[in-house]
PDB file of C-alpha atoms in Angstrom:
ATOM      1  CA  MET A   1      34.982  -1.387   3.006  1.00 73.00           C
ATOM      2  CA  ASN A   2      33.235  -4.650   3.923  1.00 77.00           C
ATOM      3  CA  TRP A   3      30.545  -4.077   1.324  1.00 79.00           C
ATOM      4  CA  VAL A   4      33.178  -3.401  -1.349  1.00 83.00           C
ATOM      5  CA  CYS A   5      35.175  -6.566  -0.619  1.00 83.00           C
ATOM      6  CA  LYS A   6      32.156  -8.756   0.156  1.00 86.00           C
ATOM      7  CA  PRO A   7      32.739 -11.184  -2.762  1.00 87.00           C
ATOM      8  CA  TYR A   8      36.191 -12.048  -1.361  1.00 86.00           C
ATOM      9  CA  LEU A   9      35.621 -11.812   2.400  1.00 85.00           C
ATOM     10  CA  ASP A  10      36.804 -14.916   4.267  1.00 80.00           C
ATOM     11  CA  LYS A  11      38.039 -16.409   0.997  1.00 86.00           C
ATOM     12  CA  PHE A  12      41.287 -14.460   0.792  1.00 83.00           C
ATOM     13  CA  VAL A  13      40.455 -11.069   2.325  1.00 85.00           C
ATOM     14  CA  ILE A  14      39.970  -9.715   5.842  1.00 82.00           C
ATOM     15  CA  VAL A  15      38.754  -6.112   6.221  1.00 84.00           C
ATOM     16  CA  PHE A  16      38.827  -3.730   9.161  1.00 81.00           C
ATOM     17  CA  ILE A  17      37.488  -0.220   8.468  1.00 81.00           C
ATOM     18  CA  ASP A  18      39.795   0.913   5.627  1.00 76.00           C
ATOM     19  CA  ASP A  19      42.458  -1.776   5.998  1.00 81.00           C
ATOM     20  CA  ILE A  20      42.481  -4.814   3.737  1.00 83.00           C
ATOM     21  CA  LEU A  21      44.492  -7.926   4.575  1.00 81.00           C
ATOM     22  CA  ARG A  22      44.908 -10.346   1.696  1.00 81.00           C
ATOM     23  CA  TYR A  23      46.305 -13.876   2.097  1.00 79.00           C
ATOM     24  CA  SER A  24      47.308 -16.525  -0.443  1.00 81.00           C
ATOM     25  CA  LYS A  25      48.789 -20.026  -0.689  1.00 79.00           C
ATOM     26  CA  ASP A  26      51.461 -19.271  -3.283  1.00 81.00           C
ATOM     27  CA  GLU A  27      52.826 -16.524  -5.532  1.00 82.00           C
ATOM     28  CA  LYS A  28      50.552 -17.323  -8.488  1.00 89.00           C
ATOM     29  CA  GLU A  29      47.433 -17.202  -6.330  1.00 87.00           C
ATOM     30  CA  HIS A  30      48.758 -14.083  -4.618  1.00 84.00           C
ATOM     31  CA  GLU A  31      49.054 -12.310  -7.957  1.00 87.00           C
ATOM     32  CA  GLU A  32      45.522 -13.388  -8.945  1.00 91.00           C
ATOM     33  CA  HIS A  33      44.128 -12.125  -5.631  1.00 88.00           C
ATOM     34  CA  LEU A  34      45.997  -8.836  -5.990  1.00 85.00           C
ATOM     35  CA  MET A  35      44.580  -8.287  -9.474  1.00 88.00           C
ATOM     36  CA  ALA A  36      41.055  -9.188  -8.318  1.00 91.00           C
ATOM     37  CA  ILE A  37      41.199  -6.706  -5.427  1.00 86.00           C
ATOM     38  CA  LEU A  38      42.733  -3.934  -7.547  1.00 85.00           C
ATOM     39  CA  GLU A  39      40.046  -4.420 -10.218  1.00 89.00           C
ATOM     40  CA  LEU A  40      37.343  -4.328  -7.569  1.00 88.00           C
ATOM     41  CA  LEU A  41      38.748  -1.125  -6.061  1.00 86.00           C
ATOM     42  CA  LYS A  42      39.062   0.474  -9.489  1.00 88.00           C
ATOM     43  CA  GLU A  43      35.422  -0.417 -10.202  1.00 89.00           C
ATOM     44  CA  LYS A  44      34.339   1.334  -6.991  1.00 88.00           C
ATOM     45  CA  GLU A  45      36.649   4.330  -7.606  1.00 87.00           C
ATOM     46  CA  LEU A  46      38.788   3.568  -4.563  1.00 82.00           C
ATOM     47  CA  TYR A  47      42.515   4.160  -4.584  1.00 75.00           C
ATOM     48  CA  ALA A  48      45.384   2.698  -2.594  1.00 71.00           C
ATOM     49  CA  LYS A  49      48.069   4.987  -1.267  1.00 71.00           C
ATOM     50  CA  PHE A  50      51.335   3.361  -2.331  1.00 70.00           C
ATOM     51  CA  SER A  51      53.206   4.540   0.757  1.00 73.00           C
ATOM     52  CA  LYS A  52      50.771   2.567   2.928  1.00 68.00           C
ATOM     53  CA  ARG A  53      50.689  -0.604   0.862  1.00 71.00           C
ATOM     54  CA  GLU A  54      52.777  -3.671   1.623  1.00 73.00           C
ATOM     55  CA  ILE A  55      52.693  -6.662  -0.699  1.00 72.00           C
ATOM     56  CA  TRP A  56      54.608  -9.934  -0.967  1.00 73.00           C
ATOM     57  CA  ILE A  57      55.354 -10.063   2.739  1.00 77.00           C
ATOM     58  CA  PRO A  58      55.523 -13.284   4.788  1.00 80.00           C
ATOM     59  CA  LYS A  59      54.361 -11.694   8.069  1.00 82.00           C
ATOM     60  CA  VAL A  60      52.177  -8.722   9.043  1.00 81.00           C
ATOM     61  CA  GLN A  61      51.016  -6.973  12.221  1.00 81.00           C
ATOM     62  CA  PHE A  62      47.255  -6.451  12.045  1.00 78.00           C
ATOM     63  CA  LEU A  63      44.912  -5.284  14.828  1.00 78.00           C
ATOM     64  CA  GLY A  64      47.219  -6.289  17.670  1.00 77.00           C
ATOM     65  CA  HIS A  65      48.041  -9.665  16.131  1.00 78.00           C
ATOM     66  CA  VAL A  66      50.912 -11.025  14.077  1.00 81.00           C
ATOM     67  CA  ILE A  67      49.734 -13.067  11.100  1.00 79.00           C
ATOM     68  CA  ASP A  68      52.017 -15.354   9.109  1.00 78.00           C
ATOM     69  CA  SER A  69      51.962 -18.709   7.333  1.00 75.00           C
ATOM     70  CA  GLN A  70      51.828 -20.487  10.708  1.00 75.00           C
ATOM     71  CA  GLY A  71      48.649 -18.714  11.817  1.00 74.00           C
ATOM     72  CA  ILE A  72      47.562 -15.820  14.008  1.00 77.00           C
ATOM     73  CA  HIS A  73      49.683 -14.968  17.049  1.00 77.00           C
ATOM     74  CA  VAL A  74      49.555 -12.545  19.940  1.00 77.00           C
ATOM     75  CA  ASP A  75      51.648  -9.468  19.042  1.00 79.00           C
ATOM     76  CA  PRO A  76      54.626  -9.618  21.445  1.00 79.00           C
ATOM     77  CA  ALA A  77      54.932  -5.815  21.422  1.00 78.00           C
ATOM     78  CA  LYS A  78      51.400  -5.483  22.808  1.00 76.00           C
ATOM     79  CA  ILE A  79      51.959  -7.763  25.771  1.00 76.00           C
ATOM     80  CA  LYS A  80      55.659  -7.373  26.601  1.00 76.00           C
ATOM     81  CA  SER A  81      54.834  -5.498  29.820  1.00 77.00           C
ATOM     82  CA  VAL A  82      52.409  -8.206  31.001  1.00 79.00           C
ATOM     83  CA  LYS A  83      55.049 -10.209  32.864  1.00 78.00           C
ATOM     84  CA  ASP A  84      55.852  -7.133  35.015  1.00 83.00           C
ATOM     85  CA  TRP A  85      52.248  -6.451  36.016  1.00 86.00           C
ATOM     86  CA  ALA A  86      51.608  -6.185  39.738  1.00 91.00           C
ATOM     87  CA  SER A  87      48.555  -7.912  41.161  1.00 93.00           C
ATOM     88  CA  PRO A  88      45.515  -5.639  40.731  1.00 92.00           C
ATOM     89  CA  LYS A  89      43.773  -4.744  43.954  1.00 85.00           C
ATOM     90  CA  SER A  90      40.907  -2.505  42.831  1.00 91.00           C
ATOM     91  CA  PRO A  91      37.934  -3.396  40.597  1.00 92.00           C
ATOM     92  CA  THR A  92      39.117  -0.754  38.096  1.00 92.00           C
ATOM     93  CA  LYS A  93      42.592  -2.306  37.790  1.00 93.00           C
ATOM     94  CA  ILE A  94      41.062  -5.780  37.535  1.00 94.00           C
ATOM     95  CA  ARG A  95      38.788  -4.590  34.697  1.00 94.00           C
ATOM     96  CA  GLN A  96      41.782  -3.079  32.862  1.00 92.00           C
ATOM     97  CA  ILE A  97      43.711  -6.332  33.027  1.00 91.00           C
ATOM     98  CA  LEU A  98      40.690  -8.420  32.074  1.00 94.00           C
ATOM     99  CA  GLY A  99      40.092  -6.037  29.160  1.00 92.00           C
ATOM    100  CA  LEU A 100      43.519  -6.621  27.642  1.00 86.00           C
ATOM    101  CA  ALA A 101      43.487 -10.328  28.428  1.00 88.00           C
ATOM    102  CA  GLY A 102      39.957 -10.558  27.009  1.00 90.00           C
ATOM    103  CA  TYR A 103      41.123  -9.096  23.698  1.00 85.00           C
ATOM    104  CA  TYR A 104      43.418 -12.111  23.382  1.00 82.00           C
ATOM    105  CA  ARG A 105      40.928 -14.619  24.838  1.00 86.00           C
ATOM    106  CA  ARG A 106      40.974 -16.719  21.670  1.00 79.00           C
ATOM    107  CA  PHE A 107      44.594 -17.587  22.462  1.00 77.00           C
ATOM    108  CA  ILE A 108      43.813 -18.651  26.028  1.00 82.00           C
ATOM    109  CA  GLU A 109      42.057 -21.967  26.354  1.00 82.00           C
ATOM    110  CA  VAL A 110      39.207 -21.841  28.923  1.00 90.00           C
ATOM    111  CA  PHE A 111      39.723 -18.092  29.393  1.00 92.00           C
ATOM    112  CA  SER A 112      36.396 -17.512  31.137  1.00 93.00           C
ATOM    113  CA  LYS A 113      37.056 -20.321  33.602  1.00 96.00           C
ATOM    114  CA  ILE A 114      40.521 -18.967  34.430  1.00 95.00           C
ATOM    115  CA  SER A 115      39.357 -15.364  34.790  1.00 95.00           C
ATOM    116  CA  LYS A 116      36.192 -16.126  36.784  1.00 96.00           C
ATOM    117  CA  PRO A 117      37.689 -15.496  40.271  1.00 96.00           C
ATOM    118  CA  MET A 118      38.916 -12.078  39.114  1.00 96.00           C
ATOM    119  CA  THR A 119      35.702 -11.240  37.262  1.00 95.00           C
ATOM    120  CA  LYS A 120      33.637 -11.830  40.396  1.00 94.00           C
ATOM    121  CA  LEU A 121      35.530  -9.032  42.174  1.00 93.00           C
ATOM    122  CA  THR A 122      34.365  -6.525  39.547  1.00 93.00           C
ATOM    123  CA  GLN A 123      30.691  -7.096  40.353  1.00 90.00           C
ATOM    124  CA  LYS A 124      28.687  -4.782  42.558  1.00 88.00           C
ATOM    125  CA  LYS A 125      27.769  -6.046  46.025  1.00 88.00           C
ATOM    126  CA  VAL A 126      30.822  -8.329  46.070  1.00 88.00           C
ATOM    127  CA  LYS A 127      33.429  -7.553  48.701  1.00 89.00           C
ATOM    128  CA  ASN A 128      36.785  -6.764  47.122  1.00 87.00           C
ATOM    129  CA  GLU A 129      39.044  -9.317  48.789  1.00 90.00           C
ATOM    130  CA  TRP A 130      42.037 -10.344  46.701  1.00 93.00           C
ATOM    131  CA  GLY A 131      42.863 -13.887  47.772  1.00 94.00           C
ATOM    132  CA  ASP A 132      44.765 -16.967  46.684  1.00 96.00           C
ATOM    133  CA  LYS A 133      42.194 -17.909  43.999  1.00 96.00           C
ATOM    134  CA  GLN A 134      42.389 -14.470  42.392  1.00 96.00           C
ATOM    135  CA  GLU A 135      46.194 -14.432  42.572  1.00 96.00           C
ATOM    136  CA  ALA A 136      46.414 -17.890  40.993  1.00 96.00           C
ATOM    137  CA  ALA A 137      44.028 -16.823  38.198  1.00 96.00           C
ATOM    138  CA  PHE A 138      46.014 -13.628  37.619  1.00 95.00           C
ATOM    139  CA  GLN A 139      49.357 -15.449  37.447  1.00 94.00           C
ATOM    140  CA  LEU A 140      47.915 -18.078  35.083  1.00 93.00           C
ATOM    141  CA  LEU A 141      46.508 -15.379  32.770  1.00 91.00           C
ATOM    142  CA  LYS A 142      49.900 -13.639  32.716  1.00 89.00           C
ATOM    143  CA  GLN A 143      51.639 -16.911  31.955  1.00 87.00           C
ATOM    144  CA  LYS A 144      49.230 -17.800  29.138  1.00 85.00           C
ATOM    145  CA  LEU A 145      49.583 -14.338  27.577  1.00 82.00           C
ATOM    146  CA  CYS A 146      53.381 -14.456  27.722  1.00 78.00           C
ATOM    147  CA  VAL A 147      53.699 -17.909  26.167  1.00 71.00           C
ATOM    148  CA  HIS A 148      52.611 -16.555  22.743  1.00 54.00           C
ATOM    149  CA  GLN A 149      50.885 -19.812  21.958  1.00 49.00           C
ATOM    150  CA  PHE A 150      48.715 -19.782  18.889  1.00 46.00           C
ATOM    151  CA  TRP A 151      46.023 -22.058  17.563  1.00 44.00           C
ATOM    152  CA  LEU A 152      44.226 -20.007  14.958  1.00 45.00           C
ATOM    153  CA  TYR A 153      45.317 -20.793  11.436  1.00 42.00           C
ATOM    154  CA  LEU A 154      44.690 -19.212   8.066  1.00 45.00           C
ATOM    155  CA  LYS A 155      44.126 -22.063   5.650  1.00 45.00           C
ATOM    156  CA  GLU A 156      47.514 -22.716   4.083  1.00 46.00           C
ATOM    157  CA  ALA A 157      48.267 -18.984   3.859  1.00 49.00           C
ATOM    158  CA  LYS A 158      51.858 -18.506   2.830  1.00 48.00           C
ATOM    159  CA  ILE A 159      51.937 -14.986   1.475  1.00 48.00           C
ATOM    160  CA  LEU A 160      50.198 -12.016   2.997  1.00 49.00           C
ATOM    161  CA  SER A 161      49.367  -8.633   1.683  1.00 47.00           C
ATOM    162  CA  TYR A 162      48.199  -5.655   3.642  1.00 45.00           C
ATOM    163  CA  ILE A 163      46.710  -2.696   1.891  1.00 44.00           C
ATOM    164  CA  SER A 164      45.582   0.409   3.680  1.00 42.00           C
ATOM    165  CA  MET A 165      42.985   2.113   1.551  1.00 40.00           C
ATOM    166  CA  LEU A 166      41.906   5.700   1.386  1.00 38.00           C
ATOM    167  CA  ARG A 167      38.683   6.715  -0.282  1.00 38.00           C
ATOM    168  CA  THR A 168      40.135   9.688  -2.105  1.00 40.00           C
ATOM    169  CA  LYS A 169      38.278   9.699  -5.420  1.00 39.00           C
ATOM    170  CA  GLY A 170      41.628  10.066  -7.151  1.00 41.00           C
ATOM    171  CA  TRP A 171      43.179  12.657  -4.841  1.00 37.00           C
ATOM    172  CA  GLU A 172      46.420  11.612  -3.219  1.00 37.00           C
ATOM    173  CA  LEU A 173      46.342  12.447   0.478  1.00 34.00           C
ATOM    174  CA  CYS A 174      49.536  13.698   2.124  1.00 33.00           C
TER     175      CYS A 174
END
């Protein structure tokens, strides 16, 4: 889908596999963007399934994030259990926690510095001793994830549109 939407990527479109996220400043621009995308899809013989399309919405959940006119946020549903996490004691558990936290690293300032004491315990030939440094890093990561702070912004995006596309060559999939 990236090659199809290439002319509009990072201008007013974000694509992930067969999902298209469209963002606009106002209703007029939103309508223009919608028409441009629909024309492009028609040209390439791609069809949107109406039951999967959402347009004229102020907020959308997309790839584990919530996107609205204020910017990109951590999806609260994805991290609601974070505050109840117990301290990980094994390298496997540490990797699992660092994996989720790493997905949201863009929301955590100096993520690699904070997570370093935990990351060291996942390396081979390092004795697995959970200490005060690791516990402090773990608690700080949990705190940062639960704050839902955001600092990624879509340029003046006010209206969002999310279209899930199916390459059906005209056939409606059930």
